[in-house]
Tab-separated table of C-alpha atoms and ligand atoms in Angstrom:
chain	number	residue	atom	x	y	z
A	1	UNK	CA	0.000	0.000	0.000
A	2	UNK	CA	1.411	3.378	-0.877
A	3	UNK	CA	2.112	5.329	2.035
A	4	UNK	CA	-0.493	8.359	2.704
A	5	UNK	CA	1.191	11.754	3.114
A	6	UNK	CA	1.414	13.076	6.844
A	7	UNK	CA	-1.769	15.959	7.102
A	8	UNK	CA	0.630	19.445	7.568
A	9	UNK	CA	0.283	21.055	11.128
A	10	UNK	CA	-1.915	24.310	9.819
A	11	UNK	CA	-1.045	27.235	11.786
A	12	UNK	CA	-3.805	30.064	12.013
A	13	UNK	CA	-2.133	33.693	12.155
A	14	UNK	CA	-4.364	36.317	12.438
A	15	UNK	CA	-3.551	39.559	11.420
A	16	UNK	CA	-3.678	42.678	13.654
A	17	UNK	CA	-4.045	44.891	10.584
A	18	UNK	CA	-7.455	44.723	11.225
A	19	UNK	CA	-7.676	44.492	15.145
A	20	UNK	CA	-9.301	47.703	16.865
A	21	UNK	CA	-5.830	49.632	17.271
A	22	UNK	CA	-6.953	51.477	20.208
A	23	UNK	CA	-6.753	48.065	22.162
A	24	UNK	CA	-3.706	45.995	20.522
A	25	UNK	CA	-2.641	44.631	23.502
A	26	UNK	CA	-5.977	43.350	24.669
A	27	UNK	CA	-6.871	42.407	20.924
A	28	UNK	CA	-3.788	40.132	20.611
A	29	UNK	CA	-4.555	38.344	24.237
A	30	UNK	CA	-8.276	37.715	23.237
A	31	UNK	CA	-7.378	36.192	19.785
A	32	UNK	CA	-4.375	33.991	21.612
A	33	UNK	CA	-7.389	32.932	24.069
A	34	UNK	CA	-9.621	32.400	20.648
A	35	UNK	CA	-6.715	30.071	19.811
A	36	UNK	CA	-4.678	31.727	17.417
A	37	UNK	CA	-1.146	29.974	16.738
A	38	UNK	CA	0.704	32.686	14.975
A	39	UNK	CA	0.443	37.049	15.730
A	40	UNK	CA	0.546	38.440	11.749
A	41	UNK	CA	1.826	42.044	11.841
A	42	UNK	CA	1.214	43.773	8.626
A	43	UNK	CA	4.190	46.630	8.269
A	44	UNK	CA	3.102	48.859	5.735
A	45	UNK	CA	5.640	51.584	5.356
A	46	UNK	CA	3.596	54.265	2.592
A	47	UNK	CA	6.207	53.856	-0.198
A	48	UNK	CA	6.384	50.501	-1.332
A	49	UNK	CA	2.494	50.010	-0.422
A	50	UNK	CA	-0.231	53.061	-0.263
A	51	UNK	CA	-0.683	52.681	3.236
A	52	UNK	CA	0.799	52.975	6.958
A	53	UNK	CA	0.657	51.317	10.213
A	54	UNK	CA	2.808	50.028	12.634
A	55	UNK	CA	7.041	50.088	13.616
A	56	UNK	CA	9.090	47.838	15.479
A	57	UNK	CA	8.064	49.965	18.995
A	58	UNK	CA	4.874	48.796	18.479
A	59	UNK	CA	6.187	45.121	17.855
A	60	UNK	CA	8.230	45.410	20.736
A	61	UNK	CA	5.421	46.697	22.931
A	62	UNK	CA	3.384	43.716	21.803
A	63	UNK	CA	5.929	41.297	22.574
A	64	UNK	CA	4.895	40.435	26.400
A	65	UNK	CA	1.072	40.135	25.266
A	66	UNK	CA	1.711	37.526	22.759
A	67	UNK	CA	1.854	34.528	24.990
A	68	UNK	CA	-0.400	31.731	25.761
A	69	UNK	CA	-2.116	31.105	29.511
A	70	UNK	CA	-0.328	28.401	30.043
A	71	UNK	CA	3.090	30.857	29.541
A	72	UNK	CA	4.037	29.817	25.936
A	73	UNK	CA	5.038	31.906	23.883
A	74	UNK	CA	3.182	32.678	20.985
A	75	UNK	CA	5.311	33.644	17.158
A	76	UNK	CA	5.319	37.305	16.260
A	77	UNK	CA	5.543	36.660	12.281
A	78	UNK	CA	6.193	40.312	10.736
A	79	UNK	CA	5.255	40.660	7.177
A	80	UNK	CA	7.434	43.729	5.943
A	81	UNK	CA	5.967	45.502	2.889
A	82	UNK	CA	8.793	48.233	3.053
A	83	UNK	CA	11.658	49.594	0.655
A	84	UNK	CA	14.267	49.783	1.851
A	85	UNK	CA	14.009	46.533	4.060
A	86	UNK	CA	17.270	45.858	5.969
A	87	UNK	CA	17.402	48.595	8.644
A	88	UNK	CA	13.682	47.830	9.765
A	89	UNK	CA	14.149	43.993	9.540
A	90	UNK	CA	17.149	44.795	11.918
A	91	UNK	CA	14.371	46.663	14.151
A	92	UNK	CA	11.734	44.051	13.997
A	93	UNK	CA	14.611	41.466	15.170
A	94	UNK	CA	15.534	43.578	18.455
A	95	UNK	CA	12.241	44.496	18.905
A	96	UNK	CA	11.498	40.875	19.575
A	97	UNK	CA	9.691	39.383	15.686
A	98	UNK	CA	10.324	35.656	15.668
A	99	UNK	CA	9.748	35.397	11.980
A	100	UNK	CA	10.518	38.691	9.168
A	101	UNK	CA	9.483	37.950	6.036
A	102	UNK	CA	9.686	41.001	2.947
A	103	UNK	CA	9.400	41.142	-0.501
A	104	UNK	CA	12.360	40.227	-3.028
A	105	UNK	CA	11.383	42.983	-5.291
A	106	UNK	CA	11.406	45.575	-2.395
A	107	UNK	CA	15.154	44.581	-1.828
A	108	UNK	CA	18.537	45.046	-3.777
A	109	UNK	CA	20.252	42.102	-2.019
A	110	UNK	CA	18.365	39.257	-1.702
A	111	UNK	CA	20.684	37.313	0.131
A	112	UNK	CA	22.217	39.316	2.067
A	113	UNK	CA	19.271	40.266	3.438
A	114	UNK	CA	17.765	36.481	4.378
A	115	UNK	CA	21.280	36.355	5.839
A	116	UNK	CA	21.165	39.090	8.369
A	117	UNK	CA	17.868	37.967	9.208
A	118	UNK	CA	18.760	34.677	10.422
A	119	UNK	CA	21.952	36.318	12.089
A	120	UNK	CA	19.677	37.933	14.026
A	121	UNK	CA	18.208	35.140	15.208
A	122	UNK	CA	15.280	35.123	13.564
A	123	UNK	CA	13.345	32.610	11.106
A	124	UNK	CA	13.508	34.416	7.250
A	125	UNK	CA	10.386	34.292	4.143
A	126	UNK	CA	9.926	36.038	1.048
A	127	UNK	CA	6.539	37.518	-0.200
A	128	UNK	CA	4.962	37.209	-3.202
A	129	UNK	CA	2.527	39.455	-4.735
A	130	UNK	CA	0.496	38.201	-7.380
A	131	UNK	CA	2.097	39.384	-10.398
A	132	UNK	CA	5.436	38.526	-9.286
A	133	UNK	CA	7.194	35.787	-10.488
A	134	UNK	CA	8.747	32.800	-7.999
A	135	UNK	CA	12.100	32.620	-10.026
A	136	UNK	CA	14.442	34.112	-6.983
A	137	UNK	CA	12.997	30.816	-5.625
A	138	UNK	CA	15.339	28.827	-7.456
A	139	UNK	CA	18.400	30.103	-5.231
A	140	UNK	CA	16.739	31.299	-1.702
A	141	UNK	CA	14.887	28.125	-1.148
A	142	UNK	CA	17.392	26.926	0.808
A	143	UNK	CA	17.523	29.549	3.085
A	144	UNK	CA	14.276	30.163	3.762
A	145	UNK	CA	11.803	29.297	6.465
A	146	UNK	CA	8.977	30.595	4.907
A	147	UNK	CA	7.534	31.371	1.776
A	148	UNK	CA	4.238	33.932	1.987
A	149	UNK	CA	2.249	33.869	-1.178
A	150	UNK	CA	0.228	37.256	-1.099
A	151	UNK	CA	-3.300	36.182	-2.440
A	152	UNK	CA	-4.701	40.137	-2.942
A	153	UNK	CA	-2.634	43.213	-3.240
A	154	UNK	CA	-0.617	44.277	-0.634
A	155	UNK	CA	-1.649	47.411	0.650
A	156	UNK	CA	-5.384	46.796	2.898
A	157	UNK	CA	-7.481	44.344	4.774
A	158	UNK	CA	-10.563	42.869	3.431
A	159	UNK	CA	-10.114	42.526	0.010
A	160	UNK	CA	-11.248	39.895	-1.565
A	161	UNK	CA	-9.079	36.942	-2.829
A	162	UNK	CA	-7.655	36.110	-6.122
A	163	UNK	CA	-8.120	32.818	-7.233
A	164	UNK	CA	-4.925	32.865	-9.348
A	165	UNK	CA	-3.236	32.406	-6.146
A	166	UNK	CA	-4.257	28.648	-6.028
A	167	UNK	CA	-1.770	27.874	-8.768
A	168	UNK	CA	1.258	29.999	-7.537
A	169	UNK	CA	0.353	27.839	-3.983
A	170	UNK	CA	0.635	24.233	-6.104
A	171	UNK	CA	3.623	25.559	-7.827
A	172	UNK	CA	5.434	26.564	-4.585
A	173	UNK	CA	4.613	23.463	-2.635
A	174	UNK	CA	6.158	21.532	-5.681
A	175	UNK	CA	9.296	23.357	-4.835
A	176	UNK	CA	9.421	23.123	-1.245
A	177	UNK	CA	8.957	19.186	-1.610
A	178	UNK	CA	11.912	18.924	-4.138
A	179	UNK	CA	14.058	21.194	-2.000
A	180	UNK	CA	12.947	18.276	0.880
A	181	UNK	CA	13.231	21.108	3.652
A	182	UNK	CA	10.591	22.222	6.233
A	183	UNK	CA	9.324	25.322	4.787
A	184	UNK	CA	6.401	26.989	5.826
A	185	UNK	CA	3.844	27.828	2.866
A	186	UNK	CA	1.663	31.270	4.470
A	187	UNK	CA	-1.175	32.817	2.240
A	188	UNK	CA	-2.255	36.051	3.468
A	189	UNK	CA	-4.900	37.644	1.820
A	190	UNK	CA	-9.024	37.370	1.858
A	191	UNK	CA	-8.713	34.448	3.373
A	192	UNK	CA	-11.927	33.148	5.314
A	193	UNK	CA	-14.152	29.906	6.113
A	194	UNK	CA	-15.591	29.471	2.499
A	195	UNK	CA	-12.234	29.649	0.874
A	196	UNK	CA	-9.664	27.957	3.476
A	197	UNK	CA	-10.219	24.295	2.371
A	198	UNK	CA	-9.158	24.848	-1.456
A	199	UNK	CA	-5.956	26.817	-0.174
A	200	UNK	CA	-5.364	24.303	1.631
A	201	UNK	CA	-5.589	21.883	-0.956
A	202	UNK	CA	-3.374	23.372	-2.924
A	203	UNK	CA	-0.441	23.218	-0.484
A	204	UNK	CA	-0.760	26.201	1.894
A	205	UNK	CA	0.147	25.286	5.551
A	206	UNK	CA	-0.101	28.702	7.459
A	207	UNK	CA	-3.308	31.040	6.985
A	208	UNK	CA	-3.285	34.632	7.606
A	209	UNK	CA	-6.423	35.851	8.652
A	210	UNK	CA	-7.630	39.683	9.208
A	211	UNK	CA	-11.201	40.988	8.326
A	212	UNK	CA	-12.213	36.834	8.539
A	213	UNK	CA	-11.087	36.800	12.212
A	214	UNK	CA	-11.030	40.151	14.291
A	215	UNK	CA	-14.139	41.747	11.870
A	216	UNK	CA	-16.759	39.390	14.162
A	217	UNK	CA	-17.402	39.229	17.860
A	218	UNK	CA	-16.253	36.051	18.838
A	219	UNK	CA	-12.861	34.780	17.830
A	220	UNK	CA	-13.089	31.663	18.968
A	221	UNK	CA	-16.112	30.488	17.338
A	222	UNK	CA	-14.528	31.912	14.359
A	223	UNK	CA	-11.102	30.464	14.325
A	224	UNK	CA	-12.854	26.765	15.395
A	225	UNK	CA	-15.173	27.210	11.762
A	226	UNK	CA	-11.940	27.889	10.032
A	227	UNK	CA	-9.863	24.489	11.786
A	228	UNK	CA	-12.796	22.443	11.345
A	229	UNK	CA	-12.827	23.388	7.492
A	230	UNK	CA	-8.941	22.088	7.765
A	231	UNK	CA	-10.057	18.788	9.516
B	1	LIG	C1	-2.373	42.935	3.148
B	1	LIG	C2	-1.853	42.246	4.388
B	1	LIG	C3	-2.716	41.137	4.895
B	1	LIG	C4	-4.080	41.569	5.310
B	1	LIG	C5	-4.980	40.390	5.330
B	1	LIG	O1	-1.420	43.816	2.673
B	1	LIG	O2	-0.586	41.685	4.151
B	1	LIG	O3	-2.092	40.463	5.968
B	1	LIG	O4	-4.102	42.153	6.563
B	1	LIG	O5	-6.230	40.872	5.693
B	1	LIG	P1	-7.553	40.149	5.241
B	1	LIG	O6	-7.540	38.785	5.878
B	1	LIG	O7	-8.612	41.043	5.761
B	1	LIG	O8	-7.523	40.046	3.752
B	2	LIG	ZN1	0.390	40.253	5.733
């Protein structure tokens, strides 16, 4: 009998972008409690996307909230959409991020870049939009942790998602299995119950969720609907 492949350990990361930011810490404490396994943090920087939010202070004010009643600690994964990135990825490293991902096309040095990452002591993705093309995949694989397939435009919360992204997700699980490392494979974008089971078919592993999660009352009940659709 052939053997069946292992089901992936899906990891649920909500995004603060849309949290109420008047209340962050409380917001990121109730959506641990809801069961969240990941704390997204959108970094939008007004240059390389039309928008603005948060810095590494704000990161590093978050820090002590993002752990678990029982005292574990829960992973900060910043998602930099900034030009220049290096400086702020050295920021978001002191400031306590477990995981910095940024865009390859935002970036002059590639490598260098997932380098002083990890020096930092930090796990290192690149981001996809959906235009861009996965070719710098062909020599960063190696070093990466994760890979973050944007499934809308980077920019806002709540748009809605763009189906293309299913076949960019097949194409990069294909290359994470013939690199035969543990690579995380993150969609972020207008993700929500009706829609989580067909990402997941096609090879995603780590869902970013805004609008889905923090836009109703109870994060619990919504983050169970979107595990049992991964069940
Ligand atoms: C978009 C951000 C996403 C966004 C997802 O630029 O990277 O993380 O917050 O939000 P929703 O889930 O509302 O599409
Ligand atoms: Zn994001």
């Amino acid at each position: 009998m052939p053997a069946s492949k292992p089901t992936p350990t899906y990891r649920i990361a909500p995004s603060i972008l849309a949290a109420d930011f008047a209340r962050l810490g409380d917001e990121v404490r109730d959506v641990i409690r809801a069961g969240a396994d990941w704390i997204h943090f959108d970094v939008m920087d007004n240059h390389y996307v039309p928008n603005l939010t948060f810095g590494p202070m704000v990161c590093a004010a978050l820090k002590p909230h993002a752990v678990r009643a029982d005292g574990t600690r829960v992973p900060i994964d910043v998602h930099l959409m900034v030009q220049p990135v290096d400086e702020l990825a050295a920021a978001f490293a002191k400031a306590g991020a477990d995981l910095i991902s940024f865009h390859p096309d935002a970036c002059t040095h590639v490598d260098r870049s997932l380098q002083a990452i990890k020096a930092a002591g930090c796990q290192a993705g690149l981001a996809f939009n959906p235009a861009a093309p996965l070719s710098v995949l062909e020599w960063t694989i190696d070093k990466l942790d994760l890979v973050l397939v944007m499934s809308v435009n980077p920019g806002f919360g709540g748009q809605s998602f763009i189906p293309g992204a299913l076949t960019k997700i097949e194409q990069v699980r294909r290359l994470i299995e013939r690199s035969g490392r543990d690579v995380r494979l993150e969609v972020d974008g207008g993700i929500n119950a009706d829609n989580i089971r067909s990402v997941a078919d096609s090879g995603a592993d780590t869902f970013v969720a805004g609008s889905a999660v923090f836009g109703k009352p109870d994060y619990a009940s919504t983050i169970s609907a979107l595990r049992e659709r991964l069940a």
